[in-house]
Short mmCIF file of C-alpha atoms and ligand atoms in Angstrom, two decimals:
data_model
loop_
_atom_site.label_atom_id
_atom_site.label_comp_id
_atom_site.label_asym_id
_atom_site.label_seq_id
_atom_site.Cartn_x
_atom_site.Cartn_y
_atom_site.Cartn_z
CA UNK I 238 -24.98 19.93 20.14
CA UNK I 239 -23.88 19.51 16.66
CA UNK I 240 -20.76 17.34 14.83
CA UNK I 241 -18.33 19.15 12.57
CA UNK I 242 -15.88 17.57 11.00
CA UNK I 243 -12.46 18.58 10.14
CA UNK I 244 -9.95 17.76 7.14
CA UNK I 245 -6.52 18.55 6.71
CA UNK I 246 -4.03 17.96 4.03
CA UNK I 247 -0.48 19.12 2.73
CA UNK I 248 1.26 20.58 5.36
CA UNK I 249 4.37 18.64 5.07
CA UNK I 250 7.25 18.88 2.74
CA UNK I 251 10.35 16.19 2.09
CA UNK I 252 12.21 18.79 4.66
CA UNK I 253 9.45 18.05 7.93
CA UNK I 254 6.43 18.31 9.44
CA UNK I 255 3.77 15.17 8.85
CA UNK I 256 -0.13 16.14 8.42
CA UNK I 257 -1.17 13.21 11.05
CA UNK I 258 1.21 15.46 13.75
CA UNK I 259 -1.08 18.42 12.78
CA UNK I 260 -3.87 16.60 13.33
CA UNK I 261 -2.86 15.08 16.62
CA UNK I 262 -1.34 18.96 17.79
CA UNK I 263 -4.83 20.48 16.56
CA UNK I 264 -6.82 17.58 18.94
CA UNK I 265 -4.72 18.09 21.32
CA UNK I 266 -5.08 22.00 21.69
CA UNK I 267 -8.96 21.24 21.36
CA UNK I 268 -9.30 18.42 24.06
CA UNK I 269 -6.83 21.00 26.69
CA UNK I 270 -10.33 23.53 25.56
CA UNK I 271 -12.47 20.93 26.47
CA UNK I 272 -13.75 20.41 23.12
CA UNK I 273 -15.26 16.76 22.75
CA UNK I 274 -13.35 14.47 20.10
CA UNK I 275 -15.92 11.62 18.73
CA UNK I 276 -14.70 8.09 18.45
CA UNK I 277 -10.92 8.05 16.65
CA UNK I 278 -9.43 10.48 14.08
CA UNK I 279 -8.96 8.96 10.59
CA UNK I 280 -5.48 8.51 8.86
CA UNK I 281 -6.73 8.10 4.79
CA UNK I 282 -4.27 6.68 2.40
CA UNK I 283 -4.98 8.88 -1.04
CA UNK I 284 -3.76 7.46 -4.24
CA UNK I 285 -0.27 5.95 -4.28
CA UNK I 286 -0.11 6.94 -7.93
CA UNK I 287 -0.16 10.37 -7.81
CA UNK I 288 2.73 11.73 -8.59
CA UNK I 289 2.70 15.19 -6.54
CA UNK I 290 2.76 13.03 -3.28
CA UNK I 291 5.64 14.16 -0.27
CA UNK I 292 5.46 10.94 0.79
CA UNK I 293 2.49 8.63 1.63
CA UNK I 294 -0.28 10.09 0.63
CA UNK I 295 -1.56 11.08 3.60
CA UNK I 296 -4.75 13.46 4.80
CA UNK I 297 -6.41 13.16 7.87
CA UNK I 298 -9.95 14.07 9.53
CA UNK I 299 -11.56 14.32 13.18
CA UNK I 300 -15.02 14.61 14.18
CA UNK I 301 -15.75 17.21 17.20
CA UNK I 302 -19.32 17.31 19.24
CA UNK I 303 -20.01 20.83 19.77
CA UNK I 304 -22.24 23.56 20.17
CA UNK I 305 -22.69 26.59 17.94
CA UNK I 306 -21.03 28.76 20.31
CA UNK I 307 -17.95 26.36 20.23
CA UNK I 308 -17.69 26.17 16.54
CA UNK I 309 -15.47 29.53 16.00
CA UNK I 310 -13.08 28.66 18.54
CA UNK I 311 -12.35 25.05 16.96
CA UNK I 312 -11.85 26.73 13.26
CA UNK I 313 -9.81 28.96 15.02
CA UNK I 314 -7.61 26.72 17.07
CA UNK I 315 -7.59 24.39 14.13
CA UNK I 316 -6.17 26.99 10.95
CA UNK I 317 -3.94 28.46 13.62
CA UNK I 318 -2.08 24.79 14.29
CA UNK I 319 -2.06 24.75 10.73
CA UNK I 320 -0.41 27.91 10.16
CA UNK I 321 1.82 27.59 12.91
CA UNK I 322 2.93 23.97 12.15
CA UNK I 323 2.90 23.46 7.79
CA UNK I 324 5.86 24.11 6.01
CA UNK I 325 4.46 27.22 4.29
CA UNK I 326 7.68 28.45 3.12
CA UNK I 327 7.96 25.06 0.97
CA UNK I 328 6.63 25.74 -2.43
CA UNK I 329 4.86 22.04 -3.15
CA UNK I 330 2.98 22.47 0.59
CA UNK I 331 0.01 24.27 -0.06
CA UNK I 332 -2.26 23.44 2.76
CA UNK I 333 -5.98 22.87 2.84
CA UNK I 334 -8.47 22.77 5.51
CA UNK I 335 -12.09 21.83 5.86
CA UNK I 336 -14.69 22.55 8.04
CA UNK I 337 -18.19 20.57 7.40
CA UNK I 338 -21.23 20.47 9.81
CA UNK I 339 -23.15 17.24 9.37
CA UNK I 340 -25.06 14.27 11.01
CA UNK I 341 -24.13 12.23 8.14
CA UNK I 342 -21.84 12.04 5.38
CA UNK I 343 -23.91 12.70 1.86
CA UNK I 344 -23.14 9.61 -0.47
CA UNK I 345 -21.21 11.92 -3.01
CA UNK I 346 -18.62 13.00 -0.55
CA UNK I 347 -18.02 8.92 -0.16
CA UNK I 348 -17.70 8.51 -3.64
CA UNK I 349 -15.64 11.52 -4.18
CA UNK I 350 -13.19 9.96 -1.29
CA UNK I 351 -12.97 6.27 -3.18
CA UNK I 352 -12.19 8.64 -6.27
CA UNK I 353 -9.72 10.38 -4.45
CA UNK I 354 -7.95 6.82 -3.77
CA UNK I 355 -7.99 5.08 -6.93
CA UNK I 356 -7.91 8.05 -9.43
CA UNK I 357 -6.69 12.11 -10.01
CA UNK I 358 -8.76 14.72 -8.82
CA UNK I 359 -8.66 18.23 -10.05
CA UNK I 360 -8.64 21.03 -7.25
CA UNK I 361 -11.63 22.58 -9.26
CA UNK I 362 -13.98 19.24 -8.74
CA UNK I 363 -12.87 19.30 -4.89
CA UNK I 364 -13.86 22.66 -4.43
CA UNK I 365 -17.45 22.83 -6.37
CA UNK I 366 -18.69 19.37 -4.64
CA UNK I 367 -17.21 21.26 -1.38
CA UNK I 368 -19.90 24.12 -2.48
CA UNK I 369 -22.39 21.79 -3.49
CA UNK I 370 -22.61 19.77 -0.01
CA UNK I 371 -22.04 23.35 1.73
CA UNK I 372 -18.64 22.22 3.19
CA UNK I 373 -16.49 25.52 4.22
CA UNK I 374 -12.72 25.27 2.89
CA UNK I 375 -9.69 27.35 4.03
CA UNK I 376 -6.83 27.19 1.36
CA UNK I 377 -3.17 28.20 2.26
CA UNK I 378 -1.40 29.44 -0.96
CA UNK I 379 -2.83 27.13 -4.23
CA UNK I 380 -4.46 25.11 -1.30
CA UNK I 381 -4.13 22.12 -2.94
CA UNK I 382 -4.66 20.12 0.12
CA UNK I 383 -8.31 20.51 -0.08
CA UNK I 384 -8.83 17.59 -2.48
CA UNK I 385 -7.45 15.77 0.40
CA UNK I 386 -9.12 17.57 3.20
CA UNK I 387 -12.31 16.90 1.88
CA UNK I 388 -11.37 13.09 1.02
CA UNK I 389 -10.64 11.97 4.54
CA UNK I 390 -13.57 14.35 5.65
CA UNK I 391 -15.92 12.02 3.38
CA UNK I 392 -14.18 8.74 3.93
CA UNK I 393 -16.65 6.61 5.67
CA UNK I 394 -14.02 4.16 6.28
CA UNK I 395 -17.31 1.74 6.67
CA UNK I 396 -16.14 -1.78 4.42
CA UNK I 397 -12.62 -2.33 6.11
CA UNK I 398 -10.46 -0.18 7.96
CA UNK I 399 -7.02 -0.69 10.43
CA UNK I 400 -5.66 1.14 13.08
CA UNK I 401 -2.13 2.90 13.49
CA UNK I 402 -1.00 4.31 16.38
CA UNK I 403 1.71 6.88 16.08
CA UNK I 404 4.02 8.08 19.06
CA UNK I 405 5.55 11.98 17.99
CA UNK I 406 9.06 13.28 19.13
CA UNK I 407 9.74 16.49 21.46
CA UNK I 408 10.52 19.13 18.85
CA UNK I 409 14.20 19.09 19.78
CA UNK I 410 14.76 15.63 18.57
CA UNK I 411 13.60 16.47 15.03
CA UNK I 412 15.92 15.30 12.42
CA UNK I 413 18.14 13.35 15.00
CA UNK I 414 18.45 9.53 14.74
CA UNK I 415 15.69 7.90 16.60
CA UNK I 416 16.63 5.77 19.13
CA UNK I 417 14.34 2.75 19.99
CA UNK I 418 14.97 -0.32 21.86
CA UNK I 419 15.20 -3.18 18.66
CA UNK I 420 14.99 -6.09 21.15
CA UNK I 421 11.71 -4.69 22.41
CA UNK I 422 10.10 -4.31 18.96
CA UNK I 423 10.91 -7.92 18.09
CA UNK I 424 9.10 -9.19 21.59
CA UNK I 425 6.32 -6.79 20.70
CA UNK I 426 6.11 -8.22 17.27
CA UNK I 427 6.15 -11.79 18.69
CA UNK I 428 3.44 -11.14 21.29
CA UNK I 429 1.16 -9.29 19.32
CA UNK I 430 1.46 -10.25 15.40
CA UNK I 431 -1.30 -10.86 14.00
CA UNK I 432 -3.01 -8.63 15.93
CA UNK I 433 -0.55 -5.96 14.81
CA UNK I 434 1.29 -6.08 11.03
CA UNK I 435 3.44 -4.97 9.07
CA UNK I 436 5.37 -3.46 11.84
CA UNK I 437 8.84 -6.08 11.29
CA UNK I 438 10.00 -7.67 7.83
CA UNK I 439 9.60 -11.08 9.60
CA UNK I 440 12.38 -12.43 6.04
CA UNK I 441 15.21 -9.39 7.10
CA UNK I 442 14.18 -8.91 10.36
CA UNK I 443 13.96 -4.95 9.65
CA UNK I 444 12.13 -2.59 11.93
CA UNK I 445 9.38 -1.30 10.17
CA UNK I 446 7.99 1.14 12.42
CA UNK I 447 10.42 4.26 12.33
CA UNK I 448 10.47 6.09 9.42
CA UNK I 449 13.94 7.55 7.78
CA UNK I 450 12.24 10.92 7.56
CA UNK I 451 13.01 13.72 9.34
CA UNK I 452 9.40 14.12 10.55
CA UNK I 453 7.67 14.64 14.03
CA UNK I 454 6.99 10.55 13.67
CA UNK I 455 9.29 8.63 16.07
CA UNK I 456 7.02 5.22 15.33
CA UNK I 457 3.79 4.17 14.08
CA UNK I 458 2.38 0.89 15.02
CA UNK I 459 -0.32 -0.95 12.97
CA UNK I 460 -2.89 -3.28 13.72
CA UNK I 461 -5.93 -4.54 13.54
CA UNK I 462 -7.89 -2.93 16.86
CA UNK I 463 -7.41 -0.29 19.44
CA UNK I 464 -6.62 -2.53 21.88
CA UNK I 465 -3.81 -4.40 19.66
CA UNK I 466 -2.02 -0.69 18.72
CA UNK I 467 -1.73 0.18 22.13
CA UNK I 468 -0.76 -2.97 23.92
CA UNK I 469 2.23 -2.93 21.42
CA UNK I 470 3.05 0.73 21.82
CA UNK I 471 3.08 -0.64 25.88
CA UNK I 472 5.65 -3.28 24.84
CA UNK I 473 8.13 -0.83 22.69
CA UNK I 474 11.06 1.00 24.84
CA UNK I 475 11.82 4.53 23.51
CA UNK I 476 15.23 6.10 24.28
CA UNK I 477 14.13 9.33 24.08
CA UNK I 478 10.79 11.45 24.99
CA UNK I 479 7.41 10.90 23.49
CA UNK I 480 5.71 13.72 23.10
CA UNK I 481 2.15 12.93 21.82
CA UNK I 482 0.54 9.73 21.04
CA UNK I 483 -2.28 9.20 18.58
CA UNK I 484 -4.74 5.96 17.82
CA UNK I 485 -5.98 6.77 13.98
CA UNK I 486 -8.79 4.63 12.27
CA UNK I 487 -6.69 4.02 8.61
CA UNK I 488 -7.89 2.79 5.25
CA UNK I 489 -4.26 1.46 5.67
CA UNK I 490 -3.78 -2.20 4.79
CA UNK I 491 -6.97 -2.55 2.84
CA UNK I 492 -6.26 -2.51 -0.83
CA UNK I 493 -8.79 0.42 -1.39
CA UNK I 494 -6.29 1.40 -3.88
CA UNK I 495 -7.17 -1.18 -6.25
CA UNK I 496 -9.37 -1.74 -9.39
CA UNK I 497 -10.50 -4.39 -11.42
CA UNK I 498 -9.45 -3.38 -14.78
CA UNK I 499 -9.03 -5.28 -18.11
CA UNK I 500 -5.57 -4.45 -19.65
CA UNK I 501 -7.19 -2.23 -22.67
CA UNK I 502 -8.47 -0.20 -19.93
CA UNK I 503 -5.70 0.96 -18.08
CA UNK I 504 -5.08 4.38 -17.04
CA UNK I 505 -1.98 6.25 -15.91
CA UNK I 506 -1.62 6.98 -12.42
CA UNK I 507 -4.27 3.91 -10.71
CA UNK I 508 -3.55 0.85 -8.89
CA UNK I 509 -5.48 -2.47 -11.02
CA UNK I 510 -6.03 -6.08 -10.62
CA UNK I 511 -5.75 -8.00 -13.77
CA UNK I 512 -6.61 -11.44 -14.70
CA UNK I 513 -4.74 -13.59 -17.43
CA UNK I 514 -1.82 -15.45 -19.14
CA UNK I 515 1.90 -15.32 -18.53
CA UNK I 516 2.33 -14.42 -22.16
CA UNK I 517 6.18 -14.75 -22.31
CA UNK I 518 8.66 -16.66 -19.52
CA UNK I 519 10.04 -14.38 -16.85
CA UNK I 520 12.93 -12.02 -17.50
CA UNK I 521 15.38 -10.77 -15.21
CA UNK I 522 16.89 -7.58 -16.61
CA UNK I 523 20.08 -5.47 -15.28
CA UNK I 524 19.33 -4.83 -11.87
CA UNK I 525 17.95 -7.72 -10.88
CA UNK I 526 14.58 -6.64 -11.80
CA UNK I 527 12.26 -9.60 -12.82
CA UNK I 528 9.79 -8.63 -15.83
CA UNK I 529 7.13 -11.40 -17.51
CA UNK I 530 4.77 -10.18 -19.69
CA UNK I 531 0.45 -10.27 -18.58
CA UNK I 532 -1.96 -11.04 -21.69
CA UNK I 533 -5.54 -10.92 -20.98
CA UNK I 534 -7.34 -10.99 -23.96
CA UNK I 535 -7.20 -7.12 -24.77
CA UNK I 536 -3.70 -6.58 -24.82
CA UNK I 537 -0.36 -7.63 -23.18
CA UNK I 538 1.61 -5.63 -20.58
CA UNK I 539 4.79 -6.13 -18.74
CA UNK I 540 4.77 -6.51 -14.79
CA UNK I 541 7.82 -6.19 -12.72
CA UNK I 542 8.69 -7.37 -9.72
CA UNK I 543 11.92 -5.27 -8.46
CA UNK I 544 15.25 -6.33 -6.92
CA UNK I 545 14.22 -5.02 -3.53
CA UNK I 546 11.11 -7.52 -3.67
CA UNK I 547 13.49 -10.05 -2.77
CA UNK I 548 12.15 -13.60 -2.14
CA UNK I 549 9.15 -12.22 -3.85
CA UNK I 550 10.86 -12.41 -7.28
CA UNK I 551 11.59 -16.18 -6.62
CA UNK I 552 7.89 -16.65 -7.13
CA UNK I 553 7.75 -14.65 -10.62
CA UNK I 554 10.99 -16.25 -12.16
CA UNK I 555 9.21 -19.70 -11.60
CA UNK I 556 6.36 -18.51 -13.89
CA UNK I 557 6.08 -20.20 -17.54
CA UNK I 558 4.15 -19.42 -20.53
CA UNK I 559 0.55 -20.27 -20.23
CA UNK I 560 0.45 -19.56 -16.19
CA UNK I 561 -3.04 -18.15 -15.11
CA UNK I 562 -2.39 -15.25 -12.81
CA UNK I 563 -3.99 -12.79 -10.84
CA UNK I 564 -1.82 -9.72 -10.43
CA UNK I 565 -2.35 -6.45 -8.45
CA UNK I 566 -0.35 -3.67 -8.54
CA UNK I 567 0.56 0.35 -9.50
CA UNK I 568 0.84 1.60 -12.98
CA UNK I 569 4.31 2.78 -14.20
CA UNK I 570 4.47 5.10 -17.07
CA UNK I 571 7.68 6.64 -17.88
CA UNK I 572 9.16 8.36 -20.79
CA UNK I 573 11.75 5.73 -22.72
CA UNK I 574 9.96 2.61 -20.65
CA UNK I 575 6.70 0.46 -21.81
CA UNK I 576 4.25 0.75 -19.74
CA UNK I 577 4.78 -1.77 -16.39
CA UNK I 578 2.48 -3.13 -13.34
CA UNK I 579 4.44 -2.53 -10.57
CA UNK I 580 3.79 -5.84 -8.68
CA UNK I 581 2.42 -5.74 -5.12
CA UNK I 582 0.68 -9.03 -4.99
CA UNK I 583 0.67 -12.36 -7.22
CA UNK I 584 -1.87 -15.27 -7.29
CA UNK I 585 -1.00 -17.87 -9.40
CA UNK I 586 -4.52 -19.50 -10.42
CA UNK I 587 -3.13 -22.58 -12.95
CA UNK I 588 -0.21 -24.21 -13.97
CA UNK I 589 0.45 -25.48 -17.27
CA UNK I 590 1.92 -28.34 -17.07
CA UNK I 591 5.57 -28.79 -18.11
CA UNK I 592 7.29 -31.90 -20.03
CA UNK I 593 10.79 -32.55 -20.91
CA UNK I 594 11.70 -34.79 -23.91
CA UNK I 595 13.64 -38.02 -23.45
CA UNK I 596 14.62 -40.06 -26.54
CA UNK I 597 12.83 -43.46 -26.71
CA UNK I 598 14.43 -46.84 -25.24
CA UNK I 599 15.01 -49.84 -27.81
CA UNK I 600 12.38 -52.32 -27.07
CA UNK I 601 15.04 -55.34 -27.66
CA UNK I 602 17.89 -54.34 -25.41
CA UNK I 603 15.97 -51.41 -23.01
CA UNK I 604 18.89 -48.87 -24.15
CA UNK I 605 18.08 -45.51 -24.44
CA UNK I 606 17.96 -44.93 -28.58
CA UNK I 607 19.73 -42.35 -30.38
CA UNK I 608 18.19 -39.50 -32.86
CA UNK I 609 18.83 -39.93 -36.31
CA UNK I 610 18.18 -36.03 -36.72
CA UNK I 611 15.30 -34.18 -37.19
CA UNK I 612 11.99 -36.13 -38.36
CA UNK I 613 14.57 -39.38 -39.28
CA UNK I 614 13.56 -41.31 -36.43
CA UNK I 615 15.49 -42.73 -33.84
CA UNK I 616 18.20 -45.85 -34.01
CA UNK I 617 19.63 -48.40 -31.80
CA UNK I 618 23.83 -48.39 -31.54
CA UNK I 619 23.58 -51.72 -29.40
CA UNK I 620 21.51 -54.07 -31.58
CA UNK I 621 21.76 -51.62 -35.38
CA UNK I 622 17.49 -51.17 -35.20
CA UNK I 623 16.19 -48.37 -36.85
CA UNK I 624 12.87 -46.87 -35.69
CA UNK I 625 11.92 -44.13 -38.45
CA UNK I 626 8.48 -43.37 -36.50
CA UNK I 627 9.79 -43.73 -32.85
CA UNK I 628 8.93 -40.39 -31.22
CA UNK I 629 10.33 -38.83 -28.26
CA UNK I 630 8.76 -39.35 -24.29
CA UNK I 631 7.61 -36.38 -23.11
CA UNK I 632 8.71 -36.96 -19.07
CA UNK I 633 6.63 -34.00 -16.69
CA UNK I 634 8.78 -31.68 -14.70
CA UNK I 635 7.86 -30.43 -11.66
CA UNK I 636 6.85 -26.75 -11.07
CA UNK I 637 9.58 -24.65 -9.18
CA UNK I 638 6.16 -22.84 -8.03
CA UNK I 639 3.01 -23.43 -6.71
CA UNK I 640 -0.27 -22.61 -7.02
CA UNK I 641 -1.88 -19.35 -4.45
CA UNK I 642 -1.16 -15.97 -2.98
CA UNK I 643 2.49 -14.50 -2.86
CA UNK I 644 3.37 -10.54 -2.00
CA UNK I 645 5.98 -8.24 -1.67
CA UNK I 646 7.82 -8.48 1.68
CA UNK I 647 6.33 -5.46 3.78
CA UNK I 648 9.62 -3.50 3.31
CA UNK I 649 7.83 -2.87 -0.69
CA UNK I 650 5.04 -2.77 0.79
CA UNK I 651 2.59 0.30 -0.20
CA UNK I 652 0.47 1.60 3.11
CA UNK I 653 -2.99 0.27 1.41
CA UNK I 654 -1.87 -2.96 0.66
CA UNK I 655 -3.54 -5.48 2.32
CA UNK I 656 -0.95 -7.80 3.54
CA UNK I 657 -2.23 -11.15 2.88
CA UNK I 658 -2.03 -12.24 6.94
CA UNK I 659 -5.50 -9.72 7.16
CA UNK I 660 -6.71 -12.49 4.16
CA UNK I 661 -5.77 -15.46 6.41
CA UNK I 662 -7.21 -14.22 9.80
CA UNK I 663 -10.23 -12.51 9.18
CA UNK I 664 -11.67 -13.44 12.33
CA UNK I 665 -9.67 -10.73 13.71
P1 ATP V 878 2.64 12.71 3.96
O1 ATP V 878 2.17 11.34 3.63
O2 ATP V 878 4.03 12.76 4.41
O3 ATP V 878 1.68 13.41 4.86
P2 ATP V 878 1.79 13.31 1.41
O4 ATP V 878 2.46 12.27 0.61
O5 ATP V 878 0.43 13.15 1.95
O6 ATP V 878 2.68 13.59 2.61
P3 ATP V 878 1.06 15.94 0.60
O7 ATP V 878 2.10 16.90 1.01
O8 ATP V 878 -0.14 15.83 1.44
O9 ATP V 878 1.78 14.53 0.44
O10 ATP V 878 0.66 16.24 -0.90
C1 ATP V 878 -0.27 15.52 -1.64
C2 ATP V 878 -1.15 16.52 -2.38
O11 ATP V 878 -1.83 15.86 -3.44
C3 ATP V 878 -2.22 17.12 -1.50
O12 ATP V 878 -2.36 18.47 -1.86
C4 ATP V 878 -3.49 16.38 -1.85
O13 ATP V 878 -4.65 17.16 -1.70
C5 ATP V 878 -3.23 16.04 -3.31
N1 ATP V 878 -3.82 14.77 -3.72
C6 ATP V 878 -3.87 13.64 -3.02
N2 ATP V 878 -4.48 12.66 -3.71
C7 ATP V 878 -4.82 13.18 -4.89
C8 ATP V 878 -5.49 12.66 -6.05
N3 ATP V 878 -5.92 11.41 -6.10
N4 ATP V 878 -5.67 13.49 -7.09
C9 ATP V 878 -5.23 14.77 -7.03
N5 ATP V 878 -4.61 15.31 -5.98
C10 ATP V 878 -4.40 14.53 -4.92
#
């Protein structure tokens, strides 16, 4: 018996289709042959930066225990769901497959898949470390879905990883409004949460689990086990058929996205944390968009928190010069705009303090004294002192903010984002 593994990326388009229903339609037709599936298929989150995305930034990958005599049949069954089921006629889908027999995943096709999250890969460098590791790749059209093939191929998802669990529609209910019990998804939530996240905006009260796409998706659940995923998918009433479930292993909810950077450093198209001052108080610009500028030393650079952030902009307006923060985030760069960190998460480390000035009171009568103007000292109108050198009491106002971890409600919420409830219960 041998493993092969199997990649697949960029057979959707904005019109349909979603590579994770390939996936599960390619298992599917392989399990029906008998073929043995090991452990779960992985859902990997590529880099939210990238601006030739459909959508999420989705590839996916499955592992099959076979023997030689097998392995024809599962390329087979595998590039025909693929041909049958991408949106070929879309010019942006150009599909890629891979096929890679291995007992282990060489460290440079993990390194290449951490590349493939944080940074831009050229189809050339995808297909030459494909030749060098002796993976076999299938392109449809430009076949630019190799780069992502091969990522969630070599993705050992071995630090930190999440499940989803995603329930697909019967063909004829494509496009249609979905139609899911609410009230059921708010007792899931409640019986399961933490166990499961990101599933309800627990400030609006939106359901998070349908997508607005006209995709084969009719909900995804996520969560931190197996178990979790599918004791929630057990509490959620569809109104209409289900016609294929699927449990993926996800970098999902991890913040593999992100990179320590220093501000001079920055490159287009990456996801950084940066360290450092609030260099100038919080703006709130047309919009209601909330900017404050980051200096760290190396340079300055604006971060925004946007009006659909919400509550989350609350916590950036009550930032003052001189704040220590921690921010994480996406890299904007757009013509006519300076360059901005999208804001996904916010730890404020230290608060300067803040003072208000009060004029002095006259030590005879305890009256609050009156300014005789700038650098002329203060006077009593009660008893006719004068105090030339009196100086102002500087009286400490209280922070609007405190100091710790904020985010983005989950509605802004990118798909590797560690929500900060995985922070707070680690033990699950
Ligand atoms: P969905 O999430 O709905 O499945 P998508 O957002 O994954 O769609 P695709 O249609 O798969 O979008 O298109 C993304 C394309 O970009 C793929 O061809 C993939 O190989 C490629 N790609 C992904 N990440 C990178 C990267 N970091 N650098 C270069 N190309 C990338």
């Amino acid at each position: 018996m041998m493993e092969l593994h199997v990649g697949v990326d960029d057979t959707d388009s904005k019109r349909g289709m979603c590579t994770t229903y390939v996936g599960a339609v390619a298992i599917r037709s392989l399990q029906e042959e008998g073929v043995e599936v090991k452990g779960y298929p992985k859902l990997i989150r590529l880099n939210p930066m990238w601006p030739h995305k459909t959508r999420g930034n989705c590839a996916i990958s499955f592992t099959v225990e076979v023997s030689p005599s097998q392995v024809p049949l599962v390329k087979e069954r595998v590039l025909e769901t693929v041909r049958s089921l991408a949106e070929m006629e879309v010019e942006t889908t150009n599909p890629g497959v891979v096929f890679y027999a291995s007992e282990k995943i060489p460290e440079e096709l993990k390194s290449y898949a951490k590349k493939t999250v944080q940074e831009v890969v050229e189809l050339e460098e995808a297909e030459a470390l494909a030749r060098e590791v002796g993976a076999e790749v299938h392109k449809f059209k430009m076949g630019r879905g190799l780069i992502g093939a091969l990522a969630a191929v070599g993705h050992p998802l071995e630090k930190d990883w999440t499940y989803e669990l995603i329930a697909y529609r019967s063909r004829e209910y494509w496009g249609k409004p979905r139609r899911i019990d609410p009230s059921s998804v708010l007792l899931m939530d409640r019986l399961t949460y933490p166990r499961t996240f990101d599933n309800l905006d627990h400030g609006t009260g939106e359901i998070r689990i349908t997508p607005h796409t006209p995709c084969p998706v009719l909900y995804g659940i996520r969560g931190e086990s197996p178990e979790a995923v599918l004791r929630a998918h057990e509490l959620v009433k569809a109104m209409e058929p289900v016609e294929l479930v699927m449990v993926y292993r996800t970098n999902q909810g991890t913040d593999e996205h992100l990179k320590k950077s220093t501000i001079s450093e920055i490159r287009p198209c990456t996801s950084v944390i940066l360290e450092g001052k609030v260099a100038s108080n919080p703006r709130t610009i047309p919009g209601g968009h909330v900017i404050f500028t980051l200096d760290d030393g190396t340079g300055t650079v604006d971060c925004a928190a946007y009006e659909p952030t919400r509550r989350f902009r609350e916590v950036v307006r009550g930032l003052r010069e001189g704040d220590r923060v921690r921010v994480c985030g996406g890299v904007r760069e757009e013509p006519g705009i300076p360059r901005t960190i999208n804001l996904e998460k916010l730890s404020i480390l230290e608060l300067v303090p803040l003072f208000r000035k009060k004029n002095p009171s006259c030590p005879r009568c305890g009256k609050s004294l009156k300014s005789e103007g700038r650098s002329k000292g203060y006077s009593c109108k009660k008893c006719g002192l004068h105090f030339p050198s009196a100086k102002p009491k500087l009286i400490p106002v209280e922070r609007k903010v405190e100091r710790g971890s904020f985010e983005v409600p989950p509605r802004c919420r990118r798909h590797l984002a560690k929500p900060l409830v995985r922070e707070i219960h680690r033990e699950y």
